[in-house]
Short mmCIF file of C-alpha atoms in Angstrom, two decimals:
data_model
loop_
_atom_site.label_atom_id
_atom_site.label_comp_id
_atom_site.label_asym_id
_atom_site.label_seq_id
_atom_site.Cartn_x
_atom_site.Cartn_y
_atom_site.Cartn_z
CA MET A 197 47.20 33.25 202.90
CA ALA A 198 43.50 32.60 205.49
CA SER A 199 44.77 35.06 208.02
CA SER A 200 46.13 37.89 205.84
CA SER A 201 42.57 37.57 203.92
CA ASN A 202 40.27 37.11 206.99
CA HIS A 203 42.57 40.75 208.02
CA SER A 204 41.67 42.48 204.57
CA THR A 205 37.91 42.48 205.17
CA VAL A 206 37.38 43.08 208.78
CA PRO A 207 35.44 46.25 209.17
CA ILE A 208 36.17 48.62 210.95
CA SER A 209 34.23 51.84 213.31
CA GLU A 210 37.11 54.98 212.93
CA PHE A 211 38.76 56.48 210.77
CA LEU A 212 42.84 58.69 211.35
CA LEU A 213 43.04 61.90 210.12
CA ILE A 214 47.08 62.29 209.23
CA CYS A 215 47.20 66.86 208.47
CA PHE A 216 49.71 67.40 205.91
CA PRO A 217 51.61 64.00 206.02
CA ASN A 218 54.74 65.06 203.79
CA PHE A 219 55.19 68.70 206.20
CA GLN A 220 53.95 67.46 209.76
CA SER A 221 56.38 69.66 211.64
CA TRP A 222 54.23 72.34 209.73
CA GLN A 223 51.37 71.48 212.00
CA HIS A 224 51.98 73.63 215.76
CA TRP A 225 53.40 76.35 213.79
CA LEU A 226 50.24 76.94 211.31
CA SER A 227 48.35 76.83 214.00
CA LEU A 228 48.47 80.13 214.90
CA PRO A 229 47.23 81.73 212.34
CA LEU A 230 44.63 78.76 212.49
CA SER A 231 43.11 80.12 215.86
CA PHE A 232 43.73 83.92 215.03
CA LEU A 233 41.78 83.12 212.23
CA PHE A 234 39.15 81.15 214.00
CA LEU A 235 38.66 83.24 217.24
CA LEU A 236 38.57 86.09 214.52
CA ALA A 237 35.65 84.44 212.35
CA MET A 238 33.53 83.20 215.63
CA GLY A 239 34.16 86.41 217.36
CA ALA A 240 33.41 88.88 214.30
CA ASN A 241 29.81 86.67 213.34
CA THR A 242 29.30 86.55 216.87
CA THR A 243 29.32 90.56 216.81
CA LEU A 244 27.39 90.84 214.17
CA LEU A 245 24.11 88.18 214.88
CA ILE A 246 24.23 89.73 218.48
CA THR A 247 24.20 93.67 216.85
CA ILE A 248 21.93 92.35 214.26
CA TRP A 249 19.56 90.83 217.09
CA LEU A 250 19.88 94.45 219.28
CA GLU A 251 19.30 97.41 216.85
CA ALA A 252 15.85 97.67 215.52
CA ALA A 253 17.17 99.61 212.90
CA LEU A 254 18.72 96.10 211.18
CA HIS A 255 15.55 94.07 211.64
CA GLN A 256 15.55 94.02 207.58
CA PRO A 257 15.36 91.37 205.30
CA MET A 258 18.77 91.92 203.44
CA TYR A 259 19.84 91.86 207.76
CA TYR A 260 17.84 88.47 208.29
CA LEU A 261 19.28 87.40 204.64
CA LEU A 262 23.81 88.49 206.51
CA SER A 263 22.27 86.58 209.68
CA LEU A 264 21.75 83.60 208.25
CA LEU A 265 25.08 83.88 206.19
CA SER A 266 26.71 84.02 209.03
CA LEU A 267 25.37 81.52 211.17
CA LEU A 268 26.48 79.02 208.29
CA ASP A 269 30.33 80.47 208.99
CA ILE A 270 29.64 79.42 212.28
CA VAL A 271 28.79 75.66 211.78
CA LEU A 272 31.17 75.34 209.26
CA CYS A 273 34.62 77.01 211.47
CA LEU A 274 32.72 74.78 214.55
CA THR A 275 33.12 71.73 212.49
CA VAL A 276 36.38 71.57 210.67
CA ILE A 277 38.13 73.46 212.86
CA PRO A 278 38.08 72.09 216.90
CA LYS A 279 39.55 68.61 215.39
CA VAL A 280 42.00 70.29 212.71
CA LEU A 281 43.43 72.18 216.05
CA ALA A 282 42.69 69.24 218.28
CA ILE A 283 45.47 67.08 215.37
CA PHE A 284 47.54 69.92 215.70
CA TRP A 285 47.83 70.61 219.17
CA PHE A 286 47.12 67.52 221.53
CA ASP A 287 47.72 64.72 218.28
CA VAL A 288 43.79 63.18 218.59
CA ARG A 289 43.90 61.95 215.09
CA SER A 290 41.00 59.81 215.84
CA ILE A 291 37.42 60.42 214.59
CA SER A 292 34.33 57.63 214.54
CA PHE A 293 32.86 56.69 211.64
CA SER A 294 29.46 58.28 212.41
CA ALA A 295 31.15 62.05 213.64
CA CYS A 296 33.44 61.73 209.54
CA PHE A 297 29.87 60.87 207.79
CA LEU A 298 28.66 64.02 209.95
CA GLN A 299 31.32 65.85 209.11
CA MET A 300 31.04 65.22 205.24
CA PHE A 301 27.37 65.75 204.77
CA ILE A 302 27.97 69.15 206.69
CA MET A 303 30.15 70.34 204.86
CA ASN A 304 29.21 69.64 201.49
CA SER A 305 25.39 70.97 202.48
CA PHE A 306 26.30 74.55 203.87
CA LEU A 307 29.04 75.38 201.64
CA THR A 308 26.02 74.90 198.67
CA MET A 309 24.11 76.67 201.86
CA GLU A 310 26.73 80.15 201.32
CA SER A 311 26.31 79.42 197.38
CA CYS A 312 22.46 80.10 197.87
CA THR A 313 22.41 82.56 200.41
CA PHE A 314 25.22 84.14 197.89
CA MET A 315 22.07 84.24 194.92
CA VAL A 316 19.73 85.04 197.25
CA MET A 317 21.15 88.11 198.68
CA ALA A 318 22.63 88.89 194.33
CA TYR A 319 18.03 89.03 194.28
CA ASP A 320 18.02 91.11 196.97
CA ARG A 321 19.91 93.53 195.80
CA TYR A 322 19.01 93.52 191.74
CA VAL A 323 14.94 94.01 193.45
CA ALA A 324 16.34 96.71 195.18
CA ILE A 325 18.55 99.14 192.34
CA CYS A 326 16.46 97.74 190.18
CA HIS A 327 12.86 97.41 190.89
CA PRO A 328 12.65 100.46 194.00
CA LEU A 329 9.71 101.52 194.71
CA ARG A 330 8.40 97.42 194.42
CA TYR A 331 10.97 96.51 197.36
CA PRO A 332 9.60 96.93 199.85
CA SER A 333 5.69 94.54 199.05
CA ILE A 334 8.48 92.47 196.75
CA ILE A 335 11.60 91.25 199.86
CA THR A 336 8.89 91.15 202.90
CA GLU A 337 10.23 88.94 206.27
CA GLN A 338 8.28 86.71 204.39
CA PHE A 339 10.24 86.17 201.71
CA VAL A 340 12.63 85.37 203.68
CA VAL A 341 12.14 82.97 206.44
CA ARG A 342 10.94 81.20 202.06
CA ALA A 343 14.69 81.88 201.30
CA ALA A 344 15.35 80.66 204.33
CA ILE A 345 13.72 77.18 203.97
CA PHE A 346 14.80 77.09 200.46
CA VAL A 347 18.46 77.24 201.22
CA ILE A 348 18.25 74.62 203.99
CA SER A 349 16.27 72.08 202.30
CA ARG A 350 17.81 72.37 198.84
CA ASN A 351 20.80 71.91 199.83
CA ALA A 352 20.72 69.00 203.25
CA LEU A 353 18.07 67.13 200.40
CA ILE A 354 20.45 67.47 197.28
CA SER A 355 23.94 66.94 198.92
CA LEU A 356 22.30 64.32 201.51
CA PRO A 357 22.75 61.12 199.53
CA VAL A 358 26.79 61.78 199.37
CA PRO A 359 27.98 61.40 203.28
CA ILE A 360 24.92 58.04 202.79
CA LEU A 361 26.84 56.97 199.70
CA SER A 362 30.28 56.75 201.79
CA SER A 363 28.52 55.44 204.12
CA ARG A 364 27.45 52.20 202.95
CA LEU A 365 31.05 51.15 201.22
CA LYS A 366 33.04 48.28 203.00
CA TYR A 367 36.06 49.45 204.39
CA CYS A 368 38.69 47.11 205.28
CA ALA A 369 41.54 47.40 207.08
CA GLU A 370 43.33 50.56 206.41
CA ASN A 371 41.65 53.38 207.58
CA ILE A 372 44.16 55.98 207.35
CA ILE A 373 42.79 59.57 205.73
CA ASN A 374 45.44 61.74 204.24
CA ASN A 375 44.13 65.05 205.35
CA CYS A 376 42.71 66.82 208.29
CA ILE A 377 39.02 66.59 207.81
CA CYS A 378 36.72 64.27 206.36
CA THR A 379 35.65 64.83 202.66
CA ASN A 380 34.36 62.80 200.70
CA LEU A 381 37.64 61.76 198.26
CA SER A 382 39.44 61.54 200.95
CA VAL A 383 37.44 58.55 203.10
CA SER A 384 35.68 56.97 200.01
CA LYS A 385 39.57 56.51 198.77
CA LEU A 386 39.97 53.71 201.01
CA SER A 387 36.99 51.45 200.36
CA CYS A 388 37.47 48.42 198.54
CA GLU A 389 34.36 48.44 196.81
CA ASP A 390 33.85 50.91 193.39
CA ILE A 391 32.85 54.40 194.63
CA THR A 392 32.80 55.93 190.90
CA PHE A 393 29.12 56.42 191.59
CA ASN A 394 29.57 58.34 194.72
CA ARG A 395 32.43 60.11 193.02
CA LEU A 396 29.81 61.02 189.91
CA TYR A 397 26.82 61.84 193.00
CA GLN A 398 29.02 64.45 193.91
CA PHE A 399 30.37 66.23 191.15
CA VAL A 400 27.21 66.52 189.34
CA ALA A 401 25.68 67.70 192.55
CA GLY A 402 27.77 69.52 193.75
CA TRP A 403 29.31 71.97 190.63
CA THR A 404 24.83 71.78 189.71
CA LEU A 405 23.99 73.98 193.04
CA LEU A 406 27.20 75.72 192.45
CA GLY A 407 27.02 76.97 188.89
CA SER A 408 23.01 77.55 189.16
CA ASP A 409 23.67 79.25 192.10
CA LEU A 410 26.83 81.49 190.03
CA ILE A 411 24.15 81.61 186.58
CA LEU A 412 21.87 83.36 188.54
CA ILE A 413 24.02 85.54 189.93
CA VAL A 414 25.64 86.76 187.05
CA LEU A 415 22.55 86.95 185.52
CA SER A 416 21.02 89.72 188.11
CA TYR A 417 25.22 91.62 188.21
CA SER A 418 23.95 92.16 184.40
CA PHE A 419 20.19 93.56 184.61
CA ILE A 420 22.32 95.73 188.14
CA LEU A 421 25.28 96.78 185.73
CA LYS A 422 22.58 97.52 182.32
CA VAL A 423 19.83 99.61 185.27
CA VAL A 424 22.93 102.00 186.85
CA LEU A 425 24.58 102.26 184.16
CA ARG A 426 21.48 103.79 182.51
CA ILE A 427 21.65 106.51 185.34
CA LYS A 428 22.55 110.45 184.66
CA ALA A 429 21.49 112.24 187.93
CA GLU A 430 24.89 113.44 189.54
CA GLY A 431 26.39 110.53 192.00
CA ALA A 432 23.09 107.95 192.13
CA VAL A 433 25.60 104.88 189.93
CA ALA A 434 28.02 105.68 192.77
CA LYS A 435 25.39 105.18 195.34
CA ALA A 436 23.80 102.42 193.70
CA LEU A 437 27.55 100.24 192.89
CA ASN A 438 27.92 100.76 196.88
CA THR A 439 24.78 99.08 198.29
CA CYS A 440 26.11 95.97 196.38
CA GLY A 441 30.06 96.44 197.04
CA SER A 442 30.19 94.81 199.95
CA HIS A 443 28.31 92.06 198.66
CA PHE A 444 30.04 90.91 195.38
CA ILE A 445 33.40 91.93 197.69
CA LEU A 446 32.00 88.53 200.02
CA ILE A 447 30.64 86.38 196.44
CA LEU A 448 34.90 87.51 195.07
CA PHE A 449 35.75 85.96 199.04
CA PHE A 450 33.71 82.83 198.12
CA SER A 451 34.34 82.34 194.38
CA THR A 452 38.42 82.26 194.45
CA VAL A 453 39.09 80.25 197.15
CA LEU A 454 36.71 78.00 195.37
CA LEU A 455 38.50 78.63 192.83
CA VAL A 456 41.99 78.63 193.95
CA LEU A 457 41.21 74.76 196.09
CA VAL A 458 38.92 73.49 192.60
CA ILE A 459 42.21 74.11 190.11
CA THR A 460 45.05 73.01 193.05
CA ASN A 461 42.78 69.48 193.01
CA LEU A 462 42.60 68.93 190.01
CA ALA A 463 46.23 69.89 189.20
CA ARG A 464 46.75 66.71 192.38
CA LYS A 465 50.13 65.61 190.26
CA ARG A 466 51.91 68.60 189.67
CA ILE A 467 51.85 69.96 193.51
CA PRO A 468 52.86 68.07 197.10
CA PRO A 469 49.17 67.59 198.02
CA ASP A 470 49.54 69.41 201.49
CA ILE A 471 48.97 72.72 199.23
CA PRO A 472 45.76 71.37 198.32
CA ILE A 473 45.18 70.23 202.52
CA LEU A 474 45.95 73.61 203.72
CA LEU A 475 43.76 75.22 201.35
CA ASN A 476 40.55 73.51 201.69
CA ILE A 477 41.19 74.31 205.30
CA LEU A 478 41.80 78.49 204.80
CA HIS A 479 38.39 77.61 202.10
CA HIS A 480 36.20 77.33 206.15
CA LEU A 481 38.65 80.41 207.55
CA ILE A 482 39.33 83.32 205.82
CA PRO A 483 35.56 83.58 203.91
CA PRO A 484 34.31 83.25 207.93
CA ALA A 485 36.20 85.95 208.86
CA LEU A 486 36.18 88.19 206.22
CA ASN A 487 32.67 88.24 205.27
CA PRO A 488 31.09 89.59 208.65
CA ILE A 489 34.02 92.41 208.74
CA VAL A 490 33.89 93.73 204.50
CA TYR A 491 29.51 93.91 205.90
CA GLY A 492 30.59 95.66 209.17
CA VAL A 493 33.26 98.40 207.68
CA ARG A 494 31.61 99.07 204.28
CA THR A 495 28.12 99.36 206.51
CA LYS A 496 26.75 102.59 207.65
CA GLU A 497 24.02 100.81 210.25
CA ILE A 498 25.61 98.01 210.92
CA LYS A 499 28.52 100.35 212.02
CA GLN A 500 26.39 102.19 214.05
CA GLY A 501 25.02 99.46 215.99
CA ILE A 502 28.32 97.51 216.71
CA GLN A 503 29.54 100.57 218.19
CA ASN A 504 25.93 101.37 220.15
CA LEU A 505 26.82 98.01 221.40
CA LEU A 506 30.02 98.52 222.66
CA LYS A 507 28.47 101.43 224.83
CA LYS A 508 26.36 98.94 226.34
CA LEU A 509 29.01 97.20 227.46
#
């Protein structure tokens, strides 16, 4: 009995990620579309960043905010997908204690940073349509710098306690994570201590950040819609809505994937556990892959900038 008790309290130094515990035979086939989406996301966002950097016509606050969104997407992809593909291709399941909690921090903070960036972009569109004459004096480069500092600091500081609380828990013998990534719930439930406060903090912090951003986005678009409906000039409504179309589509992608992920996690007992795992991975791939494509297709200036970039190659 003493031997068994001693073994159960041995601290662990690494975790093992078990992707799709019930359907591991899927992994090699699933790696193909995931690899394609990963390359698409990295290539599209890198192209967008280079285009905005090289094209003087794109050196405007709106495109600087889009650059920030692309940078966040790139970091999120690099934090999650290479490790998932390493598990699929080479069966590299182990992840160190520190790397796991670093991944957890980046996922939690950068997800809310993206949400906050969408909120700032919604404010940008609100000023552009509702107060067009004041736009150049309100949405300046200094505004973008302050907004970027706010986006990063607010979400990093509030998200930081999540991995800290998880890392301070005692993990006894059990180190197998039934997930492809180090989510807070998947990791902390391996602990032999009470995790109620850990889970409660993530729930309150996450939904406070995401909820406040969503409320401000809805308010911005409500004011925009109110102003647009008052415009009587021919073609003015279509032009005004077109300036918001790309941004609205990006928010729709982000919100839809997140909503589906939340619903599947709430209904975890009614659906196979592998489905939420797959949706969590796709949430780190689909929006990053589609965001730059939407802006590239719908924005004339970006499309022209990409064409100019290709001509130089």
